[in-house]
PDB file of C-alpha atoms in Angstrom:
ATOM      1  CA  MET A   1      10.776  16.068  -4.910  1.00 94.00           C
ATOM      2  CA  THR A   2      14.092  14.144  -5.294  1.00 93.00           C
ATOM      3  CA  THR A   3      15.665  12.094  -2.554  1.00 93.00           C
ATOM      4  CA  GLY A   4      19.263  12.241  -1.620  1.00 88.00           C
ATOM      5  CA  ASP A   5      19.860   9.182  -3.739  1.00 88.00           C
ATOM      6  CA  GLY A   6      18.388  10.879  -6.766  1.00 92.00           C
ATOM      7  CA  GLN A   7      15.004   9.156  -6.772  1.00 95.00           C
ATOM      8  CA  LEU A   8      12.167  11.332  -7.987  1.00 97.00           C
ATOM      9  CA  VAL A   9       9.077  10.883  -5.785  1.00 98.00           C
ATOM     10  CA  SER A  10       5.647  12.224  -6.738  1.00 98.00           C
ATOM     11  CA  TYR A  11       3.184  13.023  -3.997  1.00 98.00           C
ATOM     12  CA  VAL A  12       0.062  15.054  -3.239  1.00 98.00           C
ATOM     13  CA  ASP A  13      -0.015  17.128  -0.095  1.00 98.00           C
ATOM     14  CA  HIS A  14      -3.641  17.919   0.489  1.00 97.00           C
ATOM     15  CA  GLY A  15      -2.679  20.480   3.074  1.00 95.00           C
ATOM     16  CA  GLY A  16      -4.502  21.741   6.128  1.00 92.00           C
ATOM     17  CA  ASP A  17      -3.608  22.325   9.723  1.00 93.00           C
ATOM     18  CA  GLY A  18      -4.589  18.916  11.133  1.00 97.00           C
ATOM     19  CA  PRO A  19      -2.192  16.167  12.178  1.00 98.00           C
ATOM     20  CA  PRO A  20      -0.210  14.724   9.196  1.00 98.00           C
ATOM     21  CA  VAL A  21      -1.208  11.330   7.822  1.00 98.00           C
ATOM     22  CA  VAL A  22       0.744   9.571   5.042  1.00 98.00           C
ATOM     23  CA  LEU A  23      -1.319   7.450   2.580  1.00 98.00           C
ATOM     24  CA  LEU A  24       0.386   4.584   0.760  1.00 99.00           C
ATOM     25  CA  HIS A  25      -1.444   2.954  -2.131  1.00 98.00           C
ATOM     26  CA  SER A  26      -1.681  -0.658  -3.416  1.00 98.00           C
ATOM     27  CA  PHE A  27       0.171  -2.483  -6.230  1.00 97.00           C
ATOM     28  CA  LEU A  28      -0.565  -0.934  -9.665  1.00 96.00           C
ATOM     29  CA  MET A  29      -2.479   1.929  -8.131  1.00 98.00           C
ATOM     30  CA  ASP A  30      -1.584   5.592  -7.402  1.00 98.00           C
ATOM     31  CA  THR A  31      -2.490   8.494  -5.098  1.00 98.00           C
ATOM     32  CA  THR A  32      -5.991   8.830  -6.597  1.00 98.00           C
ATOM     33  CA  MET A  33      -7.127   5.561  -4.992  1.00 98.00           C
ATOM     34  CA  TRP A  34      -7.380   7.587  -1.686  1.00 98.00           C
ATOM     35  CA  GLN A  35     -10.078   9.935  -2.929  1.00 98.00           C
ATOM     36  CA  PRO A  36     -12.735   8.334  -0.689  1.00 98.00           C
ATOM     37  CA  GLN A  37     -10.614   9.040   2.364  1.00 98.00           C
ATOM     38  CA  VAL A  38      -9.707  12.581   1.221  1.00 98.00           C
ATOM     39  CA  GLU A  39     -13.417  13.323   0.922  1.00 97.00           C
ATOM     40  CA  ALA A  40     -14.309  11.624   4.256  1.00 96.00           C
ATOM     41  CA  PHE A  41     -11.735  13.073   6.618  1.00 94.00           C
ATOM     42  CA  GLY A  42      -9.442  15.323   4.577  1.00 94.00           C
ATOM     43  CA  PRO A  43     -10.663  18.462   6.379  1.00 95.00           C
ATOM     44  CA  ASP A  44      -9.498  17.106   9.750  1.00 97.00           C
ATOM     45  CA  TYR A  45      -6.013  15.914   8.796  1.00 98.00           C
ATOM     46  CA  ARG A  46      -3.132  16.878   6.557  1.00 98.00           C
ATOM     47  CA  LEU A  47      -3.290  13.925   4.118  1.00 98.00           C
ATOM     48  CA  ILE A  48      -0.112  13.254   2.157  1.00 98.00           C
ATOM     49  CA  ALA A  49      -0.599  10.640  -0.578  1.00 98.00           C
ATOM     50  CA  ILE A  50       2.622   9.317  -2.126  1.00 98.00           C
ATOM     51  CA  ASP A  51       3.082   7.578  -5.516  1.00 98.00           C
ATOM     52  CA  GLU A  52       5.319   4.612  -4.567  1.00 98.00           C
ATOM     53  CA  ARG A  53       8.295   3.780  -6.665  1.00 98.00           C
ATOM     54  CA  GLY A  54       7.308   2.675 -10.152  1.00 98.00           C
ATOM     55  CA  HIS A  55       3.687   3.809  -9.748  1.00 98.00           C
ATOM     56  CA  GLY A  56       1.896   7.000 -10.815  1.00 97.00           C
ATOM     57  CA  GLY A  57       4.268   9.875 -11.286  1.00 97.00           C
ATOM     58  CA  THR A  58       7.171   8.186  -9.523  1.00 98.00           C
ATOM     59  CA  PRO A  59       9.575   6.527 -12.022  1.00 97.00           C
ATOM     60  CA  VAL A  60      11.671   3.498 -11.604  1.00 97.00           C
ATOM     61  CA  SER A  61      14.809   2.546 -13.577  1.00 94.00           C
ATOM     62  CA  ALA A  62      16.423  -0.190 -11.447  1.00 96.00           C
ATOM     63  CA  PRO A  63      15.456  -3.020  -9.088  1.00 97.00           C
ATOM     64  CA  PHE A  64      14.245  -1.902  -5.698  1.00 98.00           C
ATOM     65  CA  ASP A  65      12.567  -3.260  -2.602  1.00 98.00           C
ATOM     66  CA  TYR A  66      10.023  -2.002  -0.120  1.00 98.00           C
ATOM     67  CA  TRP A  67      12.694  -0.748   2.274  1.00 98.00           C
ATOM     68  CA  ASP A  68      13.722   1.573  -0.547  1.00 98.00           C
ATOM     69  CA  VAL A  69      10.140   2.767  -0.850  1.00 98.00           C
ATOM     70  CA  ALA A  70       9.896   3.301   2.885  1.00 98.00           C
ATOM     71  CA  ARG A  71      12.991   5.545   2.673  1.00 98.00           C
ATOM     72  CA  ASP A  72      11.362   7.447  -0.201  1.00 98.00           C
ATOM     73  CA  ALA A  73       8.296   8.134   1.984  1.00 98.00           C
ATOM     74  CA  LEU A  74      10.494   9.260   4.889  1.00 98.00           C
ATOM     75  CA  ALA A  75      12.287  11.587   2.475  1.00 98.00           C
ATOM     76  CA  VAL A  76       8.892  13.132   1.553  1.00 98.00           C
ATOM     77  CA  LEU A  77       8.376  13.890   5.226  1.00 98.00           C
ATOM     78  CA  ASP A  78      11.778  15.449   5.302  1.00 98.00           C
ATOM     79  CA  ALA A  79      11.001  17.641   2.287  1.00 97.00           C
ATOM     80  CA  LEU A  80       7.790  18.827   3.988  1.00 98.00           C
ATOM     81  CA  ASN A  81       9.541  19.443   7.322  1.00 97.00           C
ATOM     82  CA  ILE A  82       7.302  16.925   9.096  1.00 98.00           C
ATOM     83  CA  ASP A  83       8.952  15.223  12.032  1.00 98.00           C
ATOM     84  CA  ALA A  84       6.437  12.483  12.501  1.00 98.00           C
ATOM     85  CA  ALA A  85       3.110  11.267  11.028  1.00 98.00           C
ATOM     86  CA  ALA A  86       0.568   8.542  11.172  1.00 98.00           C
ATOM     87  CA  VAL A  87       0.751   6.189   8.189  1.00 98.00           C
ATOM     88  CA  VAL A  88      -2.060   4.304   6.398  1.00 98.00           C
ATOM     89  CA  GLY A  89      -1.292   1.695   3.783  1.00 98.00           C
ATOM     90  CA  THR A  90      -3.355  -0.743   1.762  1.00 98.00           C
ATOM     91  CA  SER A  91      -1.833  -4.055   0.531  1.00 98.00           C
ATOM     92  CA  GLN A  92       1.577  -3.042  -0.889  1.00 98.00           C
ATOM     93  CA  GLY A  93       1.248   0.253   0.936  1.00 98.00           C
ATOM     94  CA  GLY A  94       0.911  -1.721   4.178  1.00 98.00           C
ATOM     95  CA  PHE A  95       4.188  -3.492   3.401  1.00 98.00           C
ATOM     96  CA  VAL A  96       5.832  -0.067   3.138  1.00 98.00           C
ATOM     97  CA  THR A  97       4.076   1.239   6.245  1.00 98.00           C
ATOM     98  CA  LEU A  98       5.525  -1.537   8.432  1.00 98.00           C
ATOM     99  CA  ARG A  99       8.985  -0.919   7.056  1.00 98.00           C
ATOM    100  CA  MET A 100       8.730   2.823   7.731  1.00 98.00           C
ATOM    101  CA  ALA A 101       7.885   2.100  11.353  1.00 98.00           C
ATOM    102  CA  LEU A 102      10.853  -0.273  11.608  1.00 98.00           C
ATOM    103  CA  LEU A 103      13.287   2.110   9.935  1.00 98.00           C
ATOM    104  CA  ALA A 104      12.268   5.236  11.794  1.00 98.00           C
ATOM    105  CA  PRO A 105      10.071   4.315  14.795  1.00 98.00           C
ATOM    106  CA  GLU A 106      10.213   7.853  16.182  1.00 98.00           C
ATOM    107  CA  ARG A 107       8.615   9.193  13.018  1.00 98.00           C
ATOM    108  CA  VAL A 108       5.531   6.963  12.806  1.00 98.00           C
ATOM    109  CA  THR A 109       2.964   7.951  15.481  1.00 98.00           C
ATOM    110  CA  ALA A 110       0.388   5.353  14.593  1.00 98.00           C
ATOM    111  CA  LEU A 111      -0.324   3.008  11.673  1.00 98.00           C
ATOM    112  CA  ALA A 112      -3.219   1.402   9.898  1.00 98.00           C
ATOM    113  CA  VAL A 113      -2.789  -1.352   7.371  1.00 98.00           C
ATOM    114  CA  LEU A 114      -5.456  -2.961   5.166  1.00 98.00           C
ATOM    115  CA  GLY A 115      -5.320  -6.160   3.191  1.00 98.00           C
ATOM    116  CA  THR A 116      -1.710  -6.608   4.302  1.00 98.00           C
ATOM    117  CA  SER A 117       0.650  -9.443   5.334  1.00 97.00           C
ATOM    118  CA  GLY A 118       3.756  -9.291   7.400  1.00 98.00           C
ATOM    119  CA  GLU A 119       5.120 -12.379   5.712  1.00 98.00           C
ATOM    120  CA  ALA A 120       7.126 -13.033   2.586  1.00 97.00           C
ATOM    121  CA  GLU A 121       5.017 -14.086  -0.494  1.00 96.00           C
ATOM    122  CA  ASP A 122       4.132 -17.731  -0.587  1.00 93.00           C
ATOM    123  CA  GLU A 123       6.458 -19.473  -3.091  1.00 93.00           C
ATOM    124  CA  GLN A 124       3.666 -20.955  -5.204  1.00 93.00           C
ATOM    125  CA  ILE A 125       1.784 -17.678  -5.287  1.00 91.00           C
ATOM    126  CA  ALA A 126       4.941 -15.805  -6.143  1.00 93.00           C
ATOM    127  CA  ALA A 127       5.558 -18.183  -9.058  1.00 94.00           C
ATOM    128  CA  ALA A 128       2.019 -17.689 -10.339  1.00 90.00           C
ATOM    129  CA  TYR A 129       2.433 -13.894 -10.125  1.00 90.00           C
ATOM    130  CA  GLN A 130       5.705 -14.141 -11.994  1.00 92.00           C
ATOM    131  CA  GLN A 131       4.051 -16.154 -14.711  1.00 91.00           C
ATOM    132  CA  LEU A 132       1.162 -13.663 -14.896  1.00 89.00           C
ATOM    133  CA  THR A 133       3.657 -10.831 -15.312  1.00 92.00           C
ATOM    134  CA  GLU A 134       5.464 -12.638 -18.163  1.00 92.00           C
ATOM    135  CA  VAL A 135       2.193 -13.467 -19.934  1.00 91.00           C
ATOM    136  CA  TRP A 136       1.157  -9.852 -19.578  1.00 90.00           C
ATOM    137  CA  ILE A 137       4.409  -8.702 -21.229  1.00 91.00           C
ATOM    138  CA  ALA A 138       4.482 -11.375 -23.973  1.00 91.00           C
ATOM    139  CA  GLN A 139       0.780 -11.444 -24.933  1.00 90.00           C
ATOM    140  CA  GLY A 140      -0.393  -7.999 -23.888  1.00 88.00           C
ATOM    141  CA  PRO A 141      -2.384  -6.749 -20.895  1.00 88.00           C
ATOM    142  CA  ASP A 142      -5.818  -7.812 -22.167  1.00 85.00           C
ATOM    143  CA  THR A 143      -4.973 -11.416 -21.382  1.00 81.00           C
ATOM    144  CA  VAL A 144      -4.518 -10.851 -17.701  1.00 88.00           C
ATOM    145  CA  VAL A 145      -5.872  -7.499 -16.635  1.00 89.00           C
ATOM    146  CA  GLU A 146      -9.356  -8.829 -15.798  1.00 88.00           C
ATOM    147  CA  ALA A 147      -7.870 -11.623 -13.664  1.00 88.00           C
ATOM    148  CA  ARG A 148      -5.755  -9.085 -11.843  1.00 89.00           C
ATOM    149  CA  ALA A 149      -8.716  -6.862 -11.238  1.00 93.00           C
ATOM    150  CA  GLU A 150     -10.728  -9.696  -9.731  1.00 93.00           C
ATOM    151  CA  ILE A 151      -7.921 -10.518  -7.324  1.00 93.00           C
ATOM    152  CA  CYS A 152      -7.446  -6.973  -6.239  1.00 95.00           C
ATOM    153  CA  LEU A 153     -10.821  -5.326  -6.539  1.00 96.00           C
ATOM    154  CA  GLY A 154     -13.330  -8.178  -6.410  1.00 96.00           C
ATOM    155  CA  ASP A 155     -16.722  -7.039  -7.688  1.00 95.00           C
ATOM    156  CA  TYR A 156     -15.751  -3.346  -7.621  1.00 96.00           C
ATOM    157  CA  ASP A 157     -15.965  -1.511 -10.966  1.00 95.00           C
ATOM    158  CA  ALA A 158     -12.345  -1.563 -12.300  1.00 94.00           C
ATOM    159  CA  SER A 159     -12.961   0.505 -15.449  1.00 93.00           C
ATOM    160  CA  GLU A 160     -11.137   3.539 -13.998  1.00 94.00           C
ATOM    161  CA  TRP A 161      -8.060   1.466 -13.365  1.00 95.00           C
ATOM    162  CA  THR A 162      -7.667  -1.183 -16.072  1.00 92.00           C
ATOM    163  CA  PRO A 163      -6.722   1.413 -18.762  1.00 93.00           C
ATOM    164  CA  LYS A 164      -3.959   2.662 -16.488  1.00 93.00           C
ATOM    165  CA  TRP A 165      -2.704  -0.825 -15.901  1.00 93.00           C
ATOM    166  CA  SER A 166      -2.624  -1.488 -19.631  1.00 90.00           C
ATOM    167  CA  GLN A 167      -0.225   1.375 -20.109  1.00 92.00           C
ATOM    168  CA  VAL A 168       2.418   0.099 -17.764  1.00 94.00           C
ATOM    169  CA  GLU A 169       5.656  -0.512 -19.688  1.00 93.00           C
ATOM    170  CA  PRO A 170       7.261  -4.012 -19.541  1.00 93.00           C
ATOM    171  CA  ASP A 171      10.377  -2.885 -17.656  1.00 94.00           C
ATOM    172  CA  ARG A 172       8.304  -0.969 -15.096  1.00 95.00           C
ATOM    173  CA  LEU A 173       6.025  -3.936 -14.691  1.00 95.00           C
ATOM    174  CA  ARG A 174       8.928  -6.289 -14.058  1.00 95.00           C
ATOM    175  CA  PHE A 175      10.497  -3.972 -11.518  1.00 97.00           C
ATOM    176  CA  ILE A 176       7.307  -3.502  -9.491  1.00 97.00           C
ATOM    177  CA  SER A 177       6.317  -7.174  -9.724  1.00 96.00           C
ATOM    178  CA  ASN A 178       9.684  -8.338  -8.594  1.00 97.00           C
ATOM    179  CA  ALA A 179       9.542  -6.056  -5.561  1.00 98.00           C
ATOM    180  CA  LEU A 180       6.212  -7.621  -4.663  1.00 97.00           C
ATOM    181  CA  ILE A 181       6.981 -11.248  -5.035  1.00 96.00           C
ATOM    182  CA  SER A 182      10.526 -11.195  -3.699  1.00 97.00           C
ATOM    183  CA  ARG A 183       9.842  -9.122  -0.547  1.00 97.00           C
ATOM    184  CA  ASP A 184      11.284 -10.276   2.793  1.00 98.00           C
ATOM    185  CA  GLY A 185       9.064 -11.140   5.706  1.00 98.00           C
ATOM    186  CA  VAL A 186       8.918  -8.773   8.700  1.00 98.00           C
ATOM    187  CA  LEU A 187       6.588 -10.689  10.945  1.00 98.00           C
ATOM    188  CA  ASP A 188       9.462 -11.662  13.244  1.00 97.00           C
ATOM    189  CA  ARG A 189      10.366  -7.931  13.656  1.00 98.00           C
ATOM    190  CA  VAL A 190       7.050  -6.142  13.993  1.00 98.00           C
ATOM    191  CA  GLY A 191       7.120  -6.692  17.740  1.00 98.00           C
ATOM    192  CA  GLU A 192       9.521  -3.735  17.670  1.00 98.00           C
ATOM    193  CA  ILE A 193       6.643  -1.479  16.557  1.00 98.00           C
ATOM    194  CA  THR A 194       5.198  -0.124  19.750  1.00 97.00           C
ATOM    195  CA  VAL A 195       2.768   2.547  18.442  1.00 98.00           C
ATOM    196  CA  PRO A 196      -0.975   1.859  18.104  1.00 98.00           C
ATOM    197  CA  ALA A 197      -1.853  -0.209  14.988  1.00 98.00           C
ATOM    198  CA  LEU A 198      -5.148  -0.893  13.265  1.00 98.00           C
ATOM    199  CA  VAL A 199      -5.324  -3.915  10.972  1.00 98.00           C
ATOM    200  CA  LEU A 200      -8.353  -4.108   8.632  1.00 98.00           C
ATOM    201  CA  HIS A 201      -9.000  -7.073   6.419  1.00 98.00           C
ATOM    202  CA  GLY A 202     -11.813  -8.158   4.115  1.00 98.00           C
ATOM    203  CA  THR A 203     -13.339 -11.595   4.481  1.00 98.00           C
ATOM    204  CA  ALA A 204     -13.448 -11.926   0.685  1.00 98.00           C
ATOM    205  CA  ASP A 205      -9.779 -10.929   0.149  1.00 97.00           C
ATOM    206  CA  LEU A 206      -8.564 -13.109  -2.708  1.00 95.00           C
ATOM    207  CA  ALA A 207      -4.869 -12.298  -2.168  1.00 95.00           C
ATOM    208  CA  TYR A 208      -4.425 -12.879   1.498  1.00 96.00           C
ATOM    209  CA  PRO A 209      -6.705 -14.795   3.903  1.00 97.00           C
ATOM    210  CA  VAL A 210      -7.783 -13.216   7.175  1.00 98.00           C
ATOM    211  CA  ALA A 211      -5.225 -15.497   8.849  1.00 98.00           C
ATOM    212  CA  LYS A 212      -2.500 -13.216   7.541  1.00 98.00           C
ATOM    213  CA  ALA A 213      -4.078 -10.283   9.396  1.00 98.00           C
ATOM    214  CA  GLU A 214      -4.543 -12.349  12.514  1.00 98.00           C
ATOM    215  CA  ALA A 215      -0.865 -13.304  12.503  1.00 98.00           C
ATOM    216  CA  LEU A 216       0.129  -9.659  12.070  1.00 98.00           C
ATOM    217  CA  VAL A 217      -2.115  -8.565  14.947  1.00 98.00           C
ATOM    218  CA  ALA A 218      -0.680 -11.329  17.182  1.00 98.00           C
ATOM    219  CA  ALA A 219       2.843 -10.052  16.470  1.00 98.00           C
ATOM    220  CA  LEU A 220       2.168  -6.310  16.905  1.00 98.00           C
ATOM    221  CA  PRO A 221       2.198  -5.156  20.521  1.00 98.00           C
ATOM    222  CA  LYS A 222      -0.684  -2.647  20.293  1.00 98.00           C
ATOM    223  CA  ALA A 223      -2.843  -3.827  17.445  1.00 98.00           C
ATOM    224  CA  GLU A 224      -6.538  -4.093  16.849  1.00 98.00           C
ATOM    225  CA  LEU A 225      -8.097  -6.312  14.162  1.00 98.00           C
ATOM    226  CA  VAL A 226     -11.234  -5.299  12.249  1.00 98.00           C
ATOM    227  CA  THR A 227     -12.685  -7.549   9.571  1.00 98.00           C
ATOM    228  CA  VAL A 228     -15.009  -6.256   6.905  1.00 98.00           C
ATOM    229  CA  GLU A 229     -17.606  -8.776   5.751  1.00 98.00           C
ATOM    230  CA  GLY A 230     -17.294  -9.333   2.007  1.00 98.00           C
ATOM    231  CA  GLY A 231     -14.368  -6.933   1.809  1.00 98.00           C
ATOM    232  CA  ALA A 232     -12.002  -7.227  -1.154  1.00 98.00           C
ATOM    233  CA  HIS A 233      -8.193  -6.948  -1.191  1.00 98.00           C
ATOM    234  CA  PHE A 234      -7.919  -3.220  -2.004  1.00 98.00           C
ATOM    235  CA  LEU A 235     -10.228  -2.608   0.889  1.00 97.00           C
ATOM    236  CA  SER A 236      -9.847   1.154   1.399  1.00 98.00           C
ATOM    237  CA  LEU A 237     -11.151   1.751  -2.151  1.00 98.00           C
ATOM    238  CA  THR A 238     -13.652  -1.121  -2.685  1.00 98.00           C
ATOM    239  CA  HIS A 239     -15.274  -0.838   0.751  1.00 98.00           C
ATOM    240  CA  ALA A 240     -14.567   2.743   1.725  1.00 98.00           C
ATOM    241  CA  ALA A 241     -17.961   3.205   3.363  1.00 98.00           C
ATOM    242  CA  GLU A 242     -17.291   0.404   5.813  1.00 98.00           C
ATOM    243  CA  VAL A 243     -13.565   1.271   6.287  1.00 98.00           C
ATOM    244  CA  ASN A 244     -13.699   5.010   6.776  1.00 98.00           C
ATOM    245  CA  PRO A 245     -15.496   5.078  10.158  1.00 98.00           C
ATOM    246  CA  HIS A 246     -12.871   2.676  11.567  1.00 98.00           C
ATOM    247  CA  LEU A 247     -10.007   4.831  10.204  1.00 98.00           C
ATOM    248  CA  GLU A 248     -11.529   7.999  11.477  1.00 97.00           C
ATOM    249  CA  ARG A 249     -12.130   6.507  14.982  1.00 98.00           C
ATOM    250  CA  PHE A 250      -8.539   5.202  15.100  1.00 98.00           C
ATOM    251  CA  LEU A 251      -6.920   8.411  13.899  1.00 98.00           C
ATOM    252  CA  SER A 252      -8.951  10.646  16.184  1.00 97.00           C
ATOM    253  CA  ALA A 253      -8.076   8.390  19.186  1.00 97.00           C
ATOM    254  CA  ASN A 254      -4.346   8.299  18.463  1.00 97.00           C
ATOM    255  CA  LEU A 255      -3.366  11.687  16.913  1.00 93.00           C
TER     256      LEU A 255
END
């Protein structure tokens, strides 16, 4: 579908008669990262997985931020004639989830975020990611893809994903990286989000320590924190067996 601003947005509507749930993927990923959740509780919910701007089948041709991506996701709901939905987002998808709830609180009935922070990126980490991006572009993906996989996926087999990452064009990589490292913090605003929230975080997350999740839970009025022992950053994929029961419990209680 195409938004009113002319942005093409690719998504997969898995259909069904259950309550709608939007799925928002992590940095460098796409809708297929949600396959474990589609298999686990797809029959009970209408799962709508969206390729965020610059990822999967959704193109990017100019700088953007996660507020723009949140508007893209809301436009998908418009296109599907869905008034409101629960939203689940991992890492970058969690950044977008929080912004959806702030932009249109009446349209987000519940939210779950995994491996997410409500804060702006730490300056030193942002600088390191910027350098990683430029090395990737200058010297080729082979120099940094394995390091990126370790940060995001931990010990999980990344062989399905690293070839996709290696195909990302330099301009696209710069656009999506800049959106990540230059994002604004929303921790001071998430108190406005009054719907139930589930915050899941892995104890072995190499991108954000559990303290980021604790700060988010402290700021959200109706939030629950669940930690997954040994869980990596892209938790919904790498530790789906541990995560899915918590997601199913939360969704069934709040939808």
